[in-house]
Short mmCIF file of C-alpha atoms in Angstrom, two decimals:
data_model
loop_
_atom_site.label_atom_id
_atom_site.label_comp_id
_atom_site.label_asym_id
_atom_site.label_seq_id
_atom_site.Cartn_x
_atom_site.Cartn_y
_atom_site.Cartn_z
CA UNK A 1 0.00 0.00 0.00
CA UNK A 2 2.72 2.49 0.90
CA UNK A 3 4.48 1.94 -2.44
CA UNK A 4 1.19 2.73 -4.18
CA UNK A 5 0.91 5.99 -2.23
CA UNK A 6 4.47 6.91 -3.23
CA UNK A 7 3.72 6.10 -6.88
CA UNK A 8 0.63 8.34 -6.77
CA UNK A 9 2.70 11.11 -5.17
CA UNK A 10 5.22 10.93 -8.03
CA UNK A 11 2.35 11.00 -10.53
CA UNK A 12 1.02 14.18 -8.91
CA UNK A 13 4.47 15.78 -9.17
CA UNK A 14 4.51 15.17 -12.94
CA UNK A 15 0.98 16.44 -13.43
CA UNK A 16 1.31 19.63 -11.42
CA UNK A 17 5.00 20.63 -11.34
CA UNK A 18 4.38 22.99 -14.26
CA UNK A 19 1.72 24.80 -12.22
CA UNK A 20 3.94 25.50 -9.20
CA UNK A 21 3.93 29.27 -8.93
CA UNK A 22 7.37 29.55 -7.37
CA UNK A 23 8.89 28.08 -10.55
CA UNK A 24 7.63 31.15 -12.43
CA UNK A 25 9.30 33.64 -10.10
CA UNK A 26 12.85 34.76 -9.40
CA UNK A 27 13.11 31.89 -6.91
CA UNK A 28 12.74 29.35 -9.74
CA UNK A 29 16.44 28.72 -10.29
CA UNK A 30 17.07 28.40 -6.56
CA UNK A 31 14.37 25.78 -6.11
CA UNK A 32 15.52 23.80 -9.14
CA UNK A 33 19.13 23.90 -7.96
CA UNK A 34 18.02 22.79 -4.48
CA UNK A 35 16.14 19.85 -6.00
CA UNK A 36 19.19 18.95 -8.09
CA UNK A 37 21.36 18.96 -4.99
CA UNK A 38 18.98 16.59 -3.19
CA UNK A 39 18.99 14.18 -6.16
CA UNK A 40 22.79 14.12 -6.38
CA UNK A 41 23.15 13.65 -2.63
CA UNK A 42 20.84 10.65 -2.80
CA UNK A 43 22.95 9.07 -5.55
CA UNK A 44 26.32 9.63 -3.89
CA UNK A 45 25.37 8.98 -0.27
CA UNK A 46 22.83 6.18 -0.69
CA UNK A 47 22.89 4.62 -4.15
CA UNK A 48 26.63 4.33 -4.79
CA UNK A 49 27.38 2.65 -1.41
CA UNK A 50 24.55 0.21 -2.14
CA UNK A 51 26.04 -0.47 -5.56
CA UNK A 52 29.34 -1.27 -3.90
CA UNK A 53 27.59 -3.98 -1.87
CA UNK A 54 25.66 -5.16 -4.91
CA UNK A 55 28.90 -5.55 -6.83
CA UNK A 56 29.69 -8.64 -4.76
CA UNK A 57 26.25 -10.12 -5.44
CA UNK A 58 26.47 -9.43 -9.13
CA UNK A 59 29.95 -10.87 -9.51
CA UNK A 60 28.86 -14.13 -7.94
CA UNK A 61 25.92 -14.28 -10.36
CA UNK A 62 27.85 -13.72 -13.57
CA UNK A 63 29.05 -16.36 -15.93
CA UNK A 64 32.78 -17.06 -15.49
CA UNK A 65 33.35 -15.78 -19.04
CA UNK A 66 32.31 -12.30 -17.89
CA UNK A 67 34.51 -12.28 -14.82
CA UNK A 68 36.83 -9.72 -16.44
CA UNK A 69 34.11 -7.09 -15.92
CA UNK A 70 35.29 -6.44 -12.38
CA UNK A 71 33.46 -3.13 -12.15
CA UNK A 72 30.43 -3.91 -14.30
CA UNK A 73 27.92 -2.25 -11.94
CA UNK A 74 29.76 1.03 -12.35
CA UNK A 75 30.00 0.47 -16.09
CA UNK A 76 26.20 0.24 -16.14
CA UNK A 77 26.04 3.56 -14.26
CA UNK A 78 28.39 5.04 -16.85
CA UNK A 79 26.13 3.64 -19.57
CA UNK A 80 23.13 5.35 -18.00
CA UNK A 81 24.99 8.65 -17.94
CA UNK A 82 26.10 8.23 -21.55
CA UNK A 83 22.62 7.33 -22.82
CA UNK A 84 21.00 10.41 -21.32
CA UNK A 85 23.85 12.65 -22.41
CA UNK A 86 23.27 11.45 -25.97
CA UNK A 87 19.53 12.10 -25.67
CA UNK A 88 20.12 15.63 -24.40
CA UNK A 89 22.51 16.42 -27.25
CA UNK A 90 20.00 14.97 -29.69
CA UNK A 91 17.25 17.27 -28.38
CA UNK A 92 19.51 20.35 -28.33
CA UNK A 93 20.66 19.79 -31.91
CA UNK A 94 17.06 19.48 -33.04
CA UNK A 95 16.11 22.76 -31.33
CA UNK A 96 19.10 24.55 -32.83
CA UNK A 97 18.25 23.26 -36.30
CA UNK A 98 14.63 24.37 -36.00
CA UNK A 99 15.70 27.80 -34.77
CA UNK A 100 18.00 28.29 -37.76
CA UNK A 101 15.32 27.19 -40.23
CA UNK A 102 12.62 29.37 -38.67
CA UNK A 103 10.56 26.54 -37.24
CA UNK A 104 10.68 27.84 -33.69
CA UNK A 105 12.58 27.09 -30.48
CA UNK A 106 11.32 23.53 -30.21
CA UNK A 107 12.41 20.01 -31.09
CA UNK A 108 11.09 18.15 -34.12
CA UNK A 109 8.25 15.68 -33.73
CA UNK A 110 10.51 12.65 -34.17
CA UNK A 111 12.96 13.84 -31.52
CA UNK A 112 10.07 14.55 -29.15
CA UNK A 113 8.84 10.95 -29.37
CA UNK A 114 12.33 9.48 -28.94
CA UNK A 115 13.03 11.73 -25.97
CA UNK A 116 9.70 11.03 -24.27
CA UNK A 117 9.96 7.27 -24.93
CA UNK A 118 13.40 7.24 -23.30
CA UNK A 119 12.18 9.12 -20.24
CA UNK A 120 9.15 6.84 -20.08
CA UNK A 121 11.54 3.90 -19.66
CA UNK A 122 13.42 5.96 -17.05
CA UNK A 123 10.18 6.66 -15.15
CA UNK A 124 9.05 3.04 -15.42
CA UNK A 125 12.36 2.04 -13.86
CA UNK A 126 11.79 4.44 -11.00
CA UNK A 127 8.25 3.08 -10.56
CA UNK A 128 9.63 -0.45 -10.48
CA UNK A 129 12.27 0.48 -7.90
CA UNK A 130 9.57 1.81 -5.59
CA UNK A 131 8.80 -1.86 -5.03
CA UNK A 132 12.24 -3.46 -5.48
CA UNK A 133 15.31 -1.65 -4.18
CA UNK A 134 18.57 -2.78 -2.67
CA UNK A 135 17.20 -1.80 0.75
CA UNK A 136 13.51 -2.52 1.18
CA UNK A 137 12.68 -0.64 4.40
CA UNK A 138 9.99 2.04 4.62
CA UNK A 139 12.67 4.60 5.50
CA UNK A 140 14.53 3.76 2.30
CA UNK A 141 11.30 4.03 0.30
CA UNK A 142 10.51 7.48 1.68
CA UNK A 143 14.01 8.80 1.06
CA UNK A 144 13.93 7.41 -2.48
CA UNK A 145 10.47 8.85 -3.21
CA UNK A 146 11.32 12.30 -1.89
CA UNK A 147 14.55 12.49 -3.89
CA UNK A 148 12.83 11.26 -7.06
CA UNK A 149 9.94 13.70 -6.57
CA UNK A 150 12.32 16.67 -6.58
CA UNK A 151 14.24 15.08 -9.42
CA UNK A 152 11.03 14.92 -11.47
CA UNK A 153 10.50 18.66 -10.94
CA UNK A 154 13.96 19.28 -12.40
CA UNK A 155 13.38 16.84 -15.28
CA UNK A 156 9.96 18.35 -16.06
CA UNK A 157 11.52 21.77 -16.33
CA UNK A 158 14.09 20.58 -18.87
CA UNK A 159 11.59 18.55 -20.91
CA UNK A 160 9.11 21.43 -20.99
CA UNK A 161 11.85 23.77 -22.19
CA UNK A 162 12.77 21.41 -25.04
CA UNK A 163 9.28 20.40 -26.15
CA UNK A 164 7.06 23.29 -25.04
CA UNK A 165 3.28 22.65 -25.26
CA UNK A 166 3.79 19.14 -26.66
CA UNK A 167 5.21 18.08 -23.31
CA UNK A 168 2.21 19.34 -21.32
CA UNK A 169 -0.28 18.07 -23.87
CA UNK A 170 1.17 14.58 -24.40
CA UNK A 171 4.57 13.99 -22.83
CA UNK A 172 3.79 14.35 -19.15
CA UNK A 173 0.81 11.98 -19.43
CA UNK A 174 3.00 9.31 -20.97
CA UNK A 175 5.56 9.76 -18.20
CA UNK A 176 2.81 9.49 -15.59
CA UNK A 177 1.57 6.26 -17.20
CA UNK A 178 5.14 4.92 -17.21
CA UNK A 179 5.43 5.33 -13.42
CA UNK A 180 2.25 3.34 -12.89
CA UNK A 181 3.31 0.65 -15.38
CA UNK A 182 6.70 0.29 -13.71
CA UNK A 183 5.10 0.07 -10.26
CA UNK A 184 2.57 -2.53 -11.49
CA UNK A 185 5.35 -4.65 -13.00
CA UNK A 186 7.19 -4.42 -9.69
CA UNK A 187 4.10 -5.59 -7.79
CA UNK A 188 3.60 -8.51 -10.16
CA UNK A 189 7.18 -9.72 -10.53
CA UNK A 190 10.21 -10.49 -8.44
CA UNK A 191 13.63 -10.43 -10.09
CA UNK A 192 17.06 -11.47 -8.92
CA UNK A 193 18.89 -9.11 -6.58
CA UNK A 194 21.67 -8.82 -9.13
CA UNK A 195 19.21 -7.49 -11.71
CA UNK A 196 17.97 -4.89 -9.20
CA UNK A 197 21.58 -3.78 -8.78
CA UNK A 198 21.94 -3.32 -12.54
CA UNK A 199 18.71 -1.29 -12.74
CA UNK A 200 19.75 0.87 -9.80
CA UNK A 201 23.15 1.47 -11.39
CA UNK A 202 21.64 2.60 -14.69
CA UNK A 203 19.27 4.92 -12.82
CA UNK A 204 22.17 6.41 -10.84
CA UNK A 205 24.01 7.33 -14.03
CA UNK A 206 20.86 8.84 -15.53
CA UNK A 207 20.18 10.94 -12.42
CA UNK A 208 23.71 12.37 -12.35
CA UNK A 209 23.56 13.40 -16.01
CA UNK A 210 20.02 14.82 -15.83
CA UNK A 211 21.00 16.92 -12.82
CA UNK A 212 24.28 18.18 -14.26
CA UNK A 213 22.71 19.17 -17.59
CA UNK A 214 20.39 21.48 -15.67
CA UNK A 215 23.07 22.90 -13.40
CA UNK A 216 26.19 23.40 -15.51
CA UNK A 217 25.19 25.46 -18.58
CA UNK A 218 25.42 29.21 -17.92
CA UNK A 219 22.02 29.90 -19.49
CA UNK A 220 20.33 27.77 -16.84
CA UNK A 221 21.02 30.49 -14.23
CA UNK A 222 21.60 27.80 -11.62
CA UNK A 223 22.43 28.74 -8.04
CA UNK A 224 25.46 27.08 -6.47
CA UNK A 225 24.49 27.80 -2.88
CA UNK A 226 20.99 26.41 -3.35
CA UNK A 227 22.48 23.30 -4.97
CA UNK A 228 25.03 22.96 -2.14
CA UNK A 229 22.33 23.43 0.52
CA UNK A 230 20.17 20.73 -1.05
CA UNK A 231 23.09 18.32 -1.43
CA UNK A 232 24.55 18.92 2.04
CA UNK A 233 21.22 18.99 3.83
CA UNK A 234 19.94 15.78 2.28
CA UNK A 235 23.29 14.06 2.73
CA UNK A 236 23.19 14.86 6.44
CA UNK A 237 19.60 13.60 6.63
CA UNK A 238 20.54 10.33 4.89
CA UNK A 239 23.55 9.78 7.17
CA UNK A 240 21.59 10.65 10.31
CA UNK A 241 18.81 8.13 9.60
#
């Protein structure tokens, strides 16, 4: 039941993050940077240590022919980062091309569907991990849900900037559906702990990239101190509990 409540909470974030009034004020960049800091803190303080433990589980589960992949969990995290970096470059190139050809500051239809489909898989993975994580306690679930909720606010902002009205009209509803689908799959299936480690690793890489792409470019007007406050505050909270 509690995983269902968390899934519904994440759905609400996607549906209404665009209507949050503070994101339309001067405080917008501070709140987004704060949310980014929380997401990164969760990855580095909680996820990566869990991946270190999962590395042992995964190694014992692999075929002997793959034993040379001593750090394969971290390679999966790197893969997640690389995949979402490629998607972001793909979307930016499309926007730049449309701007130059007078088609507006928006991605093409094909890029929109590829981008949304990729983030739908991303959201489905998060929905699945609401049910199956490395640590299955309620405390872990709440920390995960809170971090992902703020992460969704940051992601929504970037997707809305790339795809404009198409995101609100179609994209966000597909991402909402993906969360529910991922959660439902998690309720109906149980996979090996090693597979959970791989999924968590891919998600970690995706989170890091999706946060950094919002924070690093100068045009984002990100706020370092808000980012640092979110990262430090949530790291302390994770370590304290």
